[in-house]
């Protein structure tokens, strides 16, 4: 026990990030990063002048970046957005953090799915929130009705969900938004660029919707730490209140520049997303032919059932020994699953071969 920590935090179970081992070269399929490099313009975004300017603080308003985000995403969704609808952050985890700080409290509960991104639970505990973990259906689909109930300050889903990769429809999102206009509904779209349908088009109709995005996956910029959220002016103002009360310079100068450059070559990143989605479909087909069960994914990862052939933990450890890193969660309902990031075709080829070899080694399991 840490005697310096305030009592309220002594039982807190922090989020465990995926491994970033340095001991040897792995085929790294454990943290949903992009296997492809940032685009040519992004790579050249930082000049010597930009480096010299590091002596100055970054622009706390990120005005240029927010204007660009509003333009690009407004156009794509066919709605009118301005910088007042955009909030930029140090990765999208920051947005979730600020949303908890702004919308959840003693008098306001939070709800999120029982099987979802692990950080939601950590923030709920950190903020001492009254949290409801909505149970999933047996096939890991979301129980939409639970999210229609009133009395919450914040409702969160990830679409596609993590770690399942499964999506919910825009109509279901609409139903949730319509049923309760008091609570902020945060749709975490970290993985939407790989095949799901974005809720951004609903922003014109619903002032209780907040959509978060990240540059970490589809934009190959996990190390730059850049996220953004789109919402009504009132929701964005609430997030800004938290930002200006904690860390006004939450996006650094380098990341601000790099993010802007990335948005200027969106086509390059769209093509990568298409490649990743194609590799995902090919990988799923091969593994299903071999008898593996895989949940229907629209993300840059798949959720594969290792049983009845081998336990999830054993499969994770064996793959690691063979130089392939995937993610295994020590949680009862999903302990016989692996979350596998979609890498380059040749990496997925290796993964498939190793999984087939493991299955053979352990027998058919029947
Ligand atoms: N949401 C979900 C569902 C995620 O899986 C992740 C990545 N771990 C994040 C948000 C946060 O990503 P980042 O902070 O890199 O933007």
mmCIF file of C-alpha atoms and ligand atoms in Angstrom:
data_model
loop_
_atom_site.group_PDB
_atom_site.id
_atom_site.type_symbol
_atom_site.label_atom_id
_atom_site.label_comp_id
_atom_site.label_asym_id
_atom_site.label_seq_id
_atom_site.Cartn_x
_atom_site.Cartn_y
_atom_site.Cartn_z
ATOM 1 C CA UNK A 1 0.000 0.000 0.000
ATOM 2 C CA UNK A 2 1.232 3.481 -0.843
ATOM 3 C CA UNK A 3 1.124 5.596 2.326
ATOM 4 C CA UNK A 4 1.264 8.854 0.337
ATOM 5 C CA UNK A 5 -1.732 8.061 -1.846
ATOM 6 C CA UNK A 6 -4.990 9.575 -0.657
ATOM 7 C CA UNK A 7 -7.287 6.923 0.856
ATOM 8 C CA UNK A 8 -9.909 7.261 -1.867
ATOM 9 C CA UNK A 9 -7.433 6.025 -4.492
ATOM 10 C CA UNK A 10 -5.862 3.149 -2.600
ATOM 11 C CA UNK A 11 -8.032 0.427 -4.156
ATOM 12 C CA UNK A 12 -7.879 1.845 -7.710
ATOM 13 C CA UNK A 13 -7.026 -0.700 -10.399
ATOM 14 C CA UNK A 14 -5.267 1.237 -13.151
ATOM 15 C CA UNK A 15 -5.593 0.478 -16.854
ATOM 16 C CA UNK A 16 -3.003 -1.974 -18.166
ATOM 17 C CA UNK A 17 -1.728 -0.824 -21.557
ATOM 18 C CA UNK A 18 -0.782 -3.479 -24.113
ATOM 19 C CA UNK A 19 2.819 -4.656 -23.962
ATOM 20 C CA UNK A 20 5.453 -2.664 -25.826
ATOM 21 C CA UNK A 21 8.375 -5.086 -25.364
ATOM 22 C CA UNK A 22 11.902 -4.118 -26.309
ATOM 23 C CA UNK A 23 13.566 -7.514 -25.735
ATOM 24 C CA UNK A 24 13.231 -8.750 -29.313
ATOM 25 C CA UNK A 25 11.450 -8.090 -32.614
ATOM 26 C CA UNK A 26 7.870 -9.319 -32.539
ATOM 27 C CA UNK A 27 5.125 -9.380 -35.102
ATOM 28 C CA UNK A 28 3.189 -6.877 -33.084
ATOM 29 C CA UNK A 29 -0.536 -7.529 -33.241
ATOM 30 C CA UNK A 30 -1.478 -6.510 -29.700
ATOM 31 C CA UNK A 31 -2.273 -2.773 -29.555
ATOM 32 C CA UNK A 32 -4.218 -2.063 -32.744
ATOM 33 C CA UNK A 33 -1.607 0.229 -34.226
ATOM 34 C CA UNK A 34 -1.423 0.603 -38.014
ATOM 35 C CA UNK A 35 1.102 -1.622 -39.790
ATOM 36 C CA UNK A 36 1.609 1.169 -42.349
ATOM 37 C CA UNK A 37 3.805 4.256 -42.106
ATOM 38 C CA UNK A 38 2.391 7.759 -41.843
ATOM 39 C CA UNK A 39 1.923 9.333 -45.290
ATOM 40 C CA UNK A 40 4.659 11.222 -47.185
ATOM 41 C CA UNK A 41 3.323 14.706 -46.323
ATOM 42 C CA UNK A 42 2.900 13.766 -42.676
ATOM 43 C CA UNK A 43 6.478 12.484 -42.550
ATOM 44 C CA UNK A 44 7.710 15.859 -43.755
ATOM 45 C CA UNK A 45 5.388 17.952 -41.613
ATOM 46 C CA UNK A 46 8.004 19.102 -39.129
ATOM 47 C CA UNK A 47 10.556 21.620 -40.342
ATOM 48 C CA UNK A 48 13.553 23.012 -38.532
ATOM 49 C CA UNK A 49 11.478 26.134 -37.901
ATOM 50 C CA UNK A 50 8.819 24.065 -36.202
ATOM 51 C CA UNK A 51 11.517 22.630 -33.977
ATOM 52 C CA UNK A 52 12.847 26.103 -33.195
ATOM 53 C CA UNK A 53 9.317 27.160 -32.290
ATOM 54 C CA UNK A 54 9.238 24.510 -29.603
ATOM 55 C CA UNK A 55 10.546 27.159 -27.224
ATOM 56 C CA UNK A 56 7.039 28.676 -27.469
ATOM 57 C CA UNK A 57 3.920 27.169 -25.953
ATOM 58 C CA UNK A 58 1.510 25.490 -28.328
ATOM 59 C CA UNK A 59 -1.729 27.194 -29.373
ATOM 60 C CA UNK A 60 -4.159 26.224 -26.597
ATOM 61 C CA UNK A 61 -7.100 26.744 -28.969
ATOM 62 C CA UNK A 62 -5.635 24.558 -31.789
ATOM 63 C CA UNK A 63 -7.649 26.817 -34.058
ATOM 64 C CA UNK A 64 -6.163 25.757 -37.395
ATOM 65 C CA UNK A 65 -6.477 22.086 -36.610
ATOM 66 C CA UNK A 66 -10.037 22.447 -35.314
ATOM 67 C CA UNK A 67 -11.094 24.383 -38.403
ATOM 68 C CA UNK A 68 -9.632 21.693 -40.623
ATOM 69 C CA UNK A 69 -11.313 18.894 -38.673
ATOM 70 C CA UNK A 70 -14.662 20.745 -38.894
ATOM 71 C CA UNK A 71 -14.263 21.161 -42.646
ATOM 72 C CA UNK A 72 -13.161 17.596 -43.427
ATOM 73 C CA UNK A 73 -15.658 15.790 -41.187
ATOM 74 C CA UNK A 74 -18.566 18.178 -41.816
ATOM 75 C CA UNK A 75 -18.180 17.665 -45.553
ATOM 76 C CA UNK A 76 -17.920 13.911 -45.216
ATOM 77 C CA UNK A 77 -21.081 13.687 -43.102
ATOM 78 C CA UNK A 78 -22.978 16.255 -45.177
ATOM 79 C CA UNK A 79 -23.505 18.623 -42.217
ATOM 80 C CA UNK A 80 -22.224 22.049 -41.263
ATOM 81 C CA UNK A 81 -19.611 22.018 -38.516
ATOM 82 C CA UNK A 82 -17.402 24.822 -37.220
ATOM 83 C CA UNK A 83 -14.429 24.873 -34.856
ATOM 84 C CA UNK A 84 -16.966 25.369 -32.029
ATOM 85 C CA UNK A 85 -18.034 21.765 -32.597
ATOM 86 C CA UNK A 86 -14.481 20.392 -32.305
ATOM 87 C CA UNK A 87 -12.355 19.549 -29.291
ATOM 88 C CA UNK A 88 -8.749 18.339 -29.670
ATOM 89 C CA UNK A 89 -6.919 16.256 -27.131
ATOM 90 C CA UNK A 90 -3.811 14.334 -26.174
ATOM 91 C CA UNK A 91 -5.079 11.021 -27.561
ATOM 92 C CA UNK A 92 -8.749 10.116 -27.317
ATOM 93 C CA UNK A 93 -8.296 8.664 -23.819
ATOM 94 C CA UNK A 94 -8.130 12.319 -22.810
ATOM 95 C CA UNK A 95 -11.622 12.872 -24.193
ATOM 96 C CA UNK A 96 -13.034 9.986 -22.185
ATOM 97 C CA UNK A 97 -11.288 11.367 -19.113
ATOM 98 C CA UNK A 98 -12.662 14.876 -19.648
ATOM 99 C CA UNK A 99 -16.144 13.524 -20.385
ATOM 100 C CA UNK A 100 -16.159 11.717 -17.039
ATOM 101 C CA UNK A 101 -14.867 14.827 -15.281
ATOM 102 C CA UNK A 102 -17.524 17.005 -16.924
ATOM 103 C CA UNK A 103 -20.636 14.840 -16.992
ATOM 104 C CA UNK A 104 -20.394 12.249 -14.195
ATOM 105 C CA UNK A 105 -20.599 12.996 -10.513
ATOM 106 C CA UNK A 106 -22.362 12.247 -7.277
ATOM 107 C CA UNK A 107 -25.722 13.119 -8.814
ATOM 108 C CA UNK A 108 -25.009 11.779 -12.322
ATOM 109 C CA UNK A 109 -24.392 8.095 -13.132
ATOM 110 C CA UNK A 110 -22.521 6.569 -16.055
ATOM 111 C CA UNK A 111 -23.354 3.488 -18.159
ATOM 112 C CA UNK A 112 -21.100 1.521 -20.506
ATOM 113 C CA UNK A 113 -21.139 -2.069 -21.828
ATOM 114 C CA UNK A 114 -19.856 -4.832 -19.579
ATOM 115 C CA UNK A 115 -17.486 -6.057 -22.301
ATOM 116 C CA UNK A 116 -15.860 -2.995 -23.795
ATOM 117 C CA UNK A 117 -12.813 -0.759 -23.659
ATOM 118 C CA UNK A 118 -11.256 -1.338 -20.213
ATOM 119 C CA UNK A 119 -10.530 2.308 -19.601
ATOM 120 C CA UNK A 120 -14.224 3.174 -19.064
ATOM 121 C CA UNK A 121 -14.255 1.169 -15.842
ATOM 122 C CA UNK A 122 -10.961 2.682 -14.696
ATOM 123 C CA UNK A 123 -12.247 6.238 -15.139
ATOM 124 C CA UNK A 124 -15.488 5.304 -13.369
ATOM 125 C CA UNK A 125 -13.500 4.059 -10.383
ATOM 126 C CA UNK A 126 -11.079 6.972 -10.517
ATOM 127 C CA UNK A 127 -13.931 9.481 -10.367
ATOM 128 C CA UNK A 128 -15.818 7.431 -7.751
ATOM 129 C CA UNK A 129 -18.749 7.312 -10.165
ATOM 130 C CA UNK A 130 -21.942 5.389 -9.737
ATOM 131 C CA UNK A 131 -21.426 3.108 -12.751
ATOM 132 C CA UNK A 132 -23.701 0.613 -14.508
ATOM 133 C CA UNK A 133 -22.047 -2.045 -16.633
ATOM 134 C CA UNK A 134 -24.740 -3.002 -19.126
ATOM 135 C CA UNK A 135 -24.804 -6.776 -19.675
ATOM 136 C CA UNK A 136 -24.275 -7.980 -23.237
ATOM 137 C CA UNK A 137 -26.379 -10.483 -25.173
ATOM 138 C CA UNK A 138 -24.974 -13.995 -25.390
ATOM 139 C CA UNK A 139 -23.394 -13.297 -28.788
ATOM 140 C CA UNK A 140 -21.671 -10.156 -27.373
ATOM 141 C CA UNK A 141 -24.146 -7.830 -29.094
ATOM 142 C CA UNK A 142 -25.012 -4.696 -27.174
ATOM 143 C CA UNK A 143 -28.183 -4.613 -25.062
ATOM 144 C CA UNK A 144 -29.461 -1.377 -26.597
ATOM 145 C CA UNK A 145 -32.506 -0.991 -24.288
ATOM 146 C CA UNK A 146 -30.278 -0.598 -21.215
ATOM 147 C CA UNK A 147 -28.901 2.584 -22.772
ATOM 148 C CA UNK A 148 -32.361 4.077 -23.261
ATOM 149 C CA UNK A 149 -32.998 4.403 -19.535
ATOM 150 C CA UNK A 150 -32.865 7.817 -17.931
ATOM 151 C CA UNK A 151 -30.972 9.140 -14.929
ATOM 152 C CA UNK A 152 -27.465 9.189 -16.385
ATOM 153 C CA UNK A 153 -25.015 12.015 -16.931
ATOM 154 C CA UNK A 154 -22.986 10.022 -19.441
ATOM 155 C CA UNK A 155 -23.567 6.968 -21.628
ATOM 156 C CA UNK A 156 -20.631 5.456 -23.523
ATOM 157 C CA UNK A 157 -20.305 2.868 -26.218
ATOM 158 C CA UNK A 158 -17.438 2.090 -28.542
ATOM 159 C CA UNK A 159 -18.571 1.604 -32.136
ATOM 160 C CA UNK A 160 -17.081 -0.723 -33.313
ATOM 161 C CA UNK A 161 -16.812 -2.151 -29.838
ATOM 162 C CA UNK A 162 -13.485 -3.219 -28.382
ATOM 163 C CA UNK A 163 -12.406 -5.947 -28.006
ATOM 164 C CA UNK A 164 -15.199 -7.619 -30.007
ATOM 165 C CA UNK A 165 -15.035 -5.491 -33.181
ATOM 166 C CA UNK A 166 -18.844 -5.593 -33.401
ATOM 167 C CA UNK A 167 -20.888 -2.568 -34.480
ATOM 168 C CA UNK A 168 -24.252 -1.107 -33.625
ATOM 169 C CA UNK A 169 -26.385 0.553 -36.272
ATOM 170 C CA UNK A 170 -27.032 4.264 -36.735
ATOM 171 C CA UNK A 171 -30.732 3.580 -36.112
ATOM 172 C CA UNK A 172 -29.919 2.057 -32.729
ATOM 173 C CA UNK A 173 -27.711 5.046 -31.868
ATOM 174 C CA UNK A 174 -30.587 7.330 -32.861
ATOM 175 C CA UNK A 175 -32.988 5.411 -30.623
ATOM 176 C CA UNK A 176 -30.672 5.889 -27.654
ATOM 177 C CA UNK A 177 -30.202 9.597 -28.376
ATOM 178 C CA UNK A 178 -33.951 10.108 -28.799
ATOM 179 C CA UNK A 179 -35.012 8.219 -25.693
ATOM 180 C CA UNK A 180 -33.108 10.480 -23.321
ATOM 181 C CA UNK A 181 -31.932 13.919 -24.348
ATOM 182 C CA UNK A 182 -30.545 14.784 -20.903
ATOM 183 C CA UNK A 183 -27.521 12.491 -20.839
ATOM 184 C CA UNK A 184 -24.450 13.011 -23.007
ATOM 185 C CA UNK A 185 -24.067 9.987 -25.283
ATOM 186 C CA UNK A 186 -20.407 9.447 -26.150
ATOM 187 C CA UNK A 187 -19.861 7.250 -29.196
ATOM 188 C CA UNK A 188 -16.196 6.252 -29.180
ATOM 189 C CA UNK A 189 -15.321 5.831 -32.860
ATOM 190 C CA UNK A 190 -11.645 4.907 -32.412
ATOM 191 C CA UNK A 191 -12.080 2.103 -34.996
ATOM 192 C CA UNK A 192 -14.824 3.465 -37.270
ATOM 193 C CA UNK A 193 -12.595 4.028 -40.309
ATOM 194 C CA UNK A 194 -12.205 0.291 -40.895
ATOM 195 C CA UNK A 195 -15.795 -0.346 -41.952
ATOM 196 C CA UNK A 196 -18.426 0.935 -39.506
ATOM 197 C CA UNK A 197 -20.908 3.748 -40.091
ATOM 198 C CA UNK A 198 -20.132 6.996 -38.287
ATOM 199 C CA UNK A 199 -22.650 8.793 -36.076
ATOM 200 C CA UNK A 200 -21.241 12.205 -37.059
ATOM 201 C CA UNK A 201 -24.131 12.761 -39.495
ATOM 202 C CA UNK A 202 -26.492 12.845 -36.466
ATOM 203 C CA UNK A 203 -24.757 15.814 -34.856
ATOM 204 C CA UNK A 204 -27.050 18.320 -36.549
ATOM 205 C CA UNK A 205 -30.111 16.721 -34.945
ATOM 206 C CA UNK A 206 -28.918 15.794 -31.460
ATOM 207 C CA UNK A 207 -27.169 18.195 -29.104
ATOM 208 C CA UNK A 208 -26.590 15.363 -26.607
ATOM 209 C CA UNK A 209 -24.259 13.428 -28.969
ATOM 210 C CA UNK A 210 -20.484 13.439 -28.594
ATOM 211 C CA UNK A 211 -18.358 11.488 -31.083
ATOM 212 C CA UNK A 212 -14.697 10.799 -30.307
ATOM 213 C CA UNK A 213 -12.003 9.931 -32.826
ATOM 214 C CA UNK A 214 -8.309 9.164 -32.712
ATOM 215 C CA UNK A 215 -5.302 9.557 -34.988
ATOM 216 C CA UNK A 216 -3.788 6.463 -33.349
ATOM 217 C CA UNK A 217 -5.293 3.784 -35.615
ATOM 218 C CA UNK A 218 -6.397 4.790 -39.118
ATOM 219 C CA UNK A 219 -3.895 7.688 -39.275
ATOM 220 C CA UNK A 220 -0.846 5.643 -38.192
ATOM 221 C CA UNK A 221 -0.040 8.193 -35.461
ATOM 222 C CA UNK A 222 -0.402 6.347 -32.150
ATOM 223 C CA UNK A 223 2.861 7.827 -30.915
ATOM 224 C CA UNK A 224 1.809 11.409 -31.673
ATOM 225 C CA UNK A 225 -1.100 11.223 -29.194
ATOM 226 C CA UNK A 226 -3.871 13.074 -30.961
ATOM 227 C CA UNK A 227 -7.599 12.667 -30.588
ATOM 228 C CA UNK A 228 -10.607 14.838 -31.265
ATOM 229 C CA UNK A 229 -14.256 14.964 -30.415
ATOM 230 C CA UNK A 230 -17.215 16.408 -32.277
ATOM 231 C CA UNK A 231 -20.332 17.642 -30.540
ATOM 232 C CA UNK A 232 -22.715 20.504 -29.931
ATOM 233 C CA UNK A 233 -21.216 23.833 -28.861
ATOM 234 C CA UNK A 234 -22.502 23.301 -25.325
ATOM 235 C CA UNK A 235 -20.853 19.886 -24.924
ATOM 236 C CA UNK A 236 -17.573 21.151 -26.381
ATOM 237 C CA UNK A 237 -17.638 24.122 -23.982
ATOM 238 C CA UNK A 238 -18.017 21.723 -21.072
ATOM 239 C CA UNK A 239 -14.949 19.761 -22.212
ATOM 240 C CA UNK A 240 -13.021 23.012 -22.584
ATOM 241 C CA UNK A 241 -13.894 23.981 -19.052
ATOM 242 C CA UNK A 242 -12.151 20.803 -17.865
ATOM 243 C CA UNK A 243 -9.200 21.317 -20.191
ATOM 244 C CA UNK A 244 -8.623 24.910 -19.085
ATOM 245 C CA UNK A 245 -8.923 23.787 -15.470
ATOM 246 C CA UNK A 246 -6.302 21.048 -15.830
ATOM 247 C CA UNK A 247 -3.971 21.352 -18.854
ATOM 248 C CA UNK A 248 -4.637 24.125 -21.418
ATOM 249 C CA UNK A 249 -1.711 23.055 -23.645
ATOM 250 C CA UNK A 250 -2.954 19.495 -23.966
ATOM 251 C CA UNK A 251 -1.882 19.213 -27.634
ATOM 252 C CA UNK A 252 1.794 19.908 -28.222
ATOM 253 C CA UNK A 253 3.167 21.926 -31.149
ATOM 254 C CA UNK A 254 4.615 18.946 -33.017
ATOM 255 C CA UNK A 255 1.432 16.925 -32.822
ATOM 256 C CA UNK A 256 -0.678 19.904 -33.869
ATOM 257 C CA UNK A 257 1.420 20.276 -37.065
ATOM 258 C CA UNK A 258 1.562 16.560 -37.791
ATOM 259 C CA UNK A 259 -2.201 16.122 -37.356
ATOM 260 C CA UNK A 260 -2.909 18.934 -39.770
ATOM 261 C CA UNK A 261 -0.573 17.421 -42.375
ATOM 262 C CA UNK A 262 -2.254 14.031 -41.977
ATOM 263 C CA UNK A 263 -5.681 15.539 -42.677
ATOM 264 C CA UNK A 264 -4.280 17.041 -45.859
ATOM 265 C CA UNK A 265 -3.544 13.597 -47.250
ATOM 266 C CA UNK A 266 -6.616 11.761 -46.072
ATOM 267 C CA UNK A 267 -6.741 9.727 -49.300
ATOM 268 C CA UNK A 268 -3.494 7.996 -48.403
ATOM 269 C CA UNK A 269 -4.954 6.914 -45.045
ATOM 270 C CA UNK A 270 -8.285 5.878 -46.560
ATOM 271 C CA UNK A 271 -6.436 3.514 -48.873
ATOM 272 C CA UNK A 272 -4.584 1.989 -45.920
ATOM 273 C CA UNK A 273 -7.901 1.421 -44.140
ATOM 274 C CA UNK A 274 -9.231 -0.348 -47.228
ATOM 275 C CA UNK A 275 -6.110 -2.535 -47.352
ATOM 276 C CA UNK A 276 -6.486 -3.395 -43.665
ATOM 277 C CA UNK A 277 -10.183 -4.246 -44.081
ATOM 278 C CA UNK A 278 -9.310 -6.519 -47.035
ATOM 279 C CA UNK A 279 -6.576 -8.263 -45.039
ATOM 280 C CA UNK A 280 -9.071 -8.693 -42.178
ATOM 281 C CA UNK A 281 -11.606 -10.390 -44.448
ATOM 282 C CA UNK A 282 -8.966 -12.682 -45.960
ATOM 283 C CA UNK A 283 -7.620 -13.618 -42.526
ATOM 284 C CA UNK A 284 -11.089 -14.351 -41.173
ATOM 285 C CA UNK A 285 -11.894 -16.546 -44.170
ATOM 286 C CA UNK A 286 -8.729 -18.625 -43.762
ATOM 287 C CA UNK A 287 -9.133 -19.059 -40.027
ATOM 288 C CA UNK A 288 -12.830 -19.909 -40.297
ATOM 289 C CA UNK A 289 -11.982 -22.580 -42.872
ATOM 290 C CA UNK A 290 -9.782 -24.071 -40.164
ATOM 291 C CA UNK A 291 -12.699 -24.126 -37.746
ATOM 292 C CA UNK A 292 -11.873 -21.078 -35.603
ATOM 293 C CA UNK A 293 -14.828 -18.973 -34.434
ATOM 294 C CA UNK A 294 -14.419 -15.222 -34.937
ATOM 295 C CA UNK A 295 -16.853 -12.463 -33.995
ATOM 296 C CA UNK A 296 -18.028 -10.274 -36.918
ATOM 297 C CA UNK A 297 -15.518 -7.403 -36.912
ATOM 298 C CA UNK A 298 -15.534 -4.018 -38.627
ATOM 299 C CA UNK A 299 -12.385 -2.890 -36.795
ATOM 300 C CA UNK A 300 -8.642 -3.253 -37.423
ATOM 301 C CA UNK A 301 -8.622 -6.299 -35.169
ATOM 302 C CA UNK A 302 -10.480 -9.577 -34.784
ATOM 303 C CA UNK A 303 -11.678 -11.388 -31.675
ATOM 304 C CA UNK A 304 -10.938 -15.076 -32.122
ATOM 305 C CA UNK A 305 -12.105 -17.953 -29.943
ATOM 306 C CA UNK A 306 -9.252 -20.310 -29.136
ATOM 307 C CA UNK A 307 -11.364 -23.000 -27.461
ATOM 308 C CA UNK A 308 -12.071 -25.897 -27.867
ATOM 309 C CA UNK A 309 -8.566 -26.307 -29.251
ATOM 310 C CA UNK A 310 -6.518 -24.465 -26.635
ATOM 311 C CA UNK A 311 -7.122 -21.972 -23.821
ATOM 312 C CA UNK A 312 -6.791 -18.252 -24.563
ATOM 313 C CA UNK A 313 -3.911 -17.830 -22.157
ATOM 314 C CA UNK A 314 -1.992 -20.803 -23.545
ATOM 315 C CA UNK A 315 -2.507 -19.578 -27.105
ATOM 316 C CA UNK A 316 -1.320 -16.082 -26.168
ATOM 317 C CA UNK A 317 1.812 -17.449 -24.455
ATOM 318 C CA UNK A 318 2.616 -19.896 -27.260
ATOM 319 C CA UNK A 319 2.260 -17.202 -29.919
ATOM 320 C CA UNK A 320 4.485 -14.901 -27.894
ATOM 321 C CA UNK A 321 7.123 -17.607 -27.674
ATOM 322 C CA UNK A 322 6.929 -17.880 -31.461
ATOM 323 C CA UNK A 323 7.450 -14.139 -31.853
ATOM 324 C CA UNK A 324 3.846 -13.006 -32.325
ATOM 325 C CA UNK A 325 2.288 -10.659 -29.821
ATOM 326 C CA UNK A 326 -1.515 -10.584 -29.452
ATOM 327 C CA UNK A 327 -3.785 -9.382 -26.656
ATOM 328 C CA UNK A 328 -5.353 -11.680 -24.091
ATOM 329 C CA UNK A 329 -7.706 -10.423 -21.372
ATOM 330 C CA UNK A 330 -7.863 -12.209 -18.052
ATOM 331 C CA UNK A 331 -11.611 -11.783 -17.692
ATOM 332 C CA UNK A 332 -13.969 -14.726 -17.167
ATOM 333 C CA UNK A 333 -16.389 -14.135 -20.090
ATOM 334 C CA UNK A 334 -13.650 -13.623 -22.683
ATOM 335 C CA UNK A 335 -10.711 -15.608 -21.367
ATOM 336 C CA UNK A 336 -10.834 -18.058 -24.272
ATOM 337 C CA UNK A 337 -10.512 -15.302 -26.859
ATOM 338 C CA UNK A 338 -7.594 -13.436 -28.382
ATOM 339 C CA UNK A 339 -7.781 -9.932 -29.758
ATOM 340 C CA UNK A 340 -5.574 -9.859 -32.816
ATOM 341 C CA UNK A 341 -4.662 -6.632 -34.609
ATOM 342 C CA UNK A 342 -4.728 -6.784 -38.400
ATOM 343 C CA UNK A 343 -1.171 -6.338 -39.634
ATOM 344 C CA UNK A 344 0.316 -6.604 -43.121
ATOM 345 C CA UNK A 345 -0.809 -9.604 -45.222
ATOM 346 C CA UNK A 346 2.496 -11.430 -44.664
ATOM 347 C CA UNK A 347 2.207 -10.944 -40.882
ATOM 348 C CA UNK A 348 -1.321 -12.352 -40.899
ATOM 349 C CA UNK A 349 -0.063 -15.256 -42.979
ATOM 350 C CA UNK A 350 2.466 -16.088 -40.242
ATOM 351 C CA UNK A 351 -0.175 -15.706 -37.546
ATOM 352 C CA UNK A 352 -2.551 -18.025 -39.411
ATOM 353 C CA UNK A 353 0.154 -20.668 -39.851
ATOM 354 C CA UNK A 354 1.045 -20.539 -36.159
ATOM 355 C CA UNK A 355 -2.595 -20.800 -35.065
ATOM 356 C CA UNK A 356 -3.130 -23.799 -37.335
ATOM 357 C CA UNK A 357 0.050 -25.399 -35.963
ATOM 358 C CA UNK A 358 -1.136 -24.834 -32.393
ATOM 359 C CA UNK A 359 -4.504 -26.372 -33.187
ATOM 360 C CA UNK A 360 -2.833 -29.453 -34.697
ATOM 361 C CA UNK A 361 -0.429 -29.777 -31.794
ATOM 362 C CA UNK A 362 -3.271 -29.730 -29.256
ATOM 363 C CA UNK A 363 -5.515 -32.077 -31.241
ATOM 364 C CA UNK A 364 -8.886 -31.208 -32.716
ATOM 365 C CA UNK A 365 -10.331 -30.611 -29.238
ATOM 366 C CA UNK A 366 -13.353 -32.766 -30.092
HETATM 367 N N1 LIG B 1 -11.120 4.038 -27.426
HETATM 368 C C1 LIG B 1 -10.929 2.751 -27.694
HETATM 369 C C2 LIG B 1 -12.110 1.871 -27.885
HETATM 370 C C3 LIG B 1 -9.620 2.229 -27.790
HETATM 371 O O1 LIG B 1 -9.422 0.929 -28.019
HETATM 372 C C4 LIG B 1 -8.524 3.097 -27.615
HETATM 373 C C5 LIG B 1 -7.110 2.577 -27.772
HETATM 374 N N2 LIG B 1 -6.588 1.932 -26.715
HETATM 375 C C6 LIG B 1 -8.790 4.438 -27.305
HETATM 376 C C7 LIG B 1 -10.094 4.876 -27.246
HETATM 377 C C8 LIG B 1 -7.705 5.423 -27.011
HETATM 378 O O2 LIG B 1 -6.849 5.660 -28.038
HETATM 379 P P1 LIG B 1 -5.884 6.914 -28.072
HETATM 380 O O3 LIG B 1 -5.785 7.480 -26.668
HETATM 381 O O4 LIG B 1 -4.605 6.388 -28.584
HETATM 382 O O5 LIG B 1 -6.541 7.902 -28.984
#
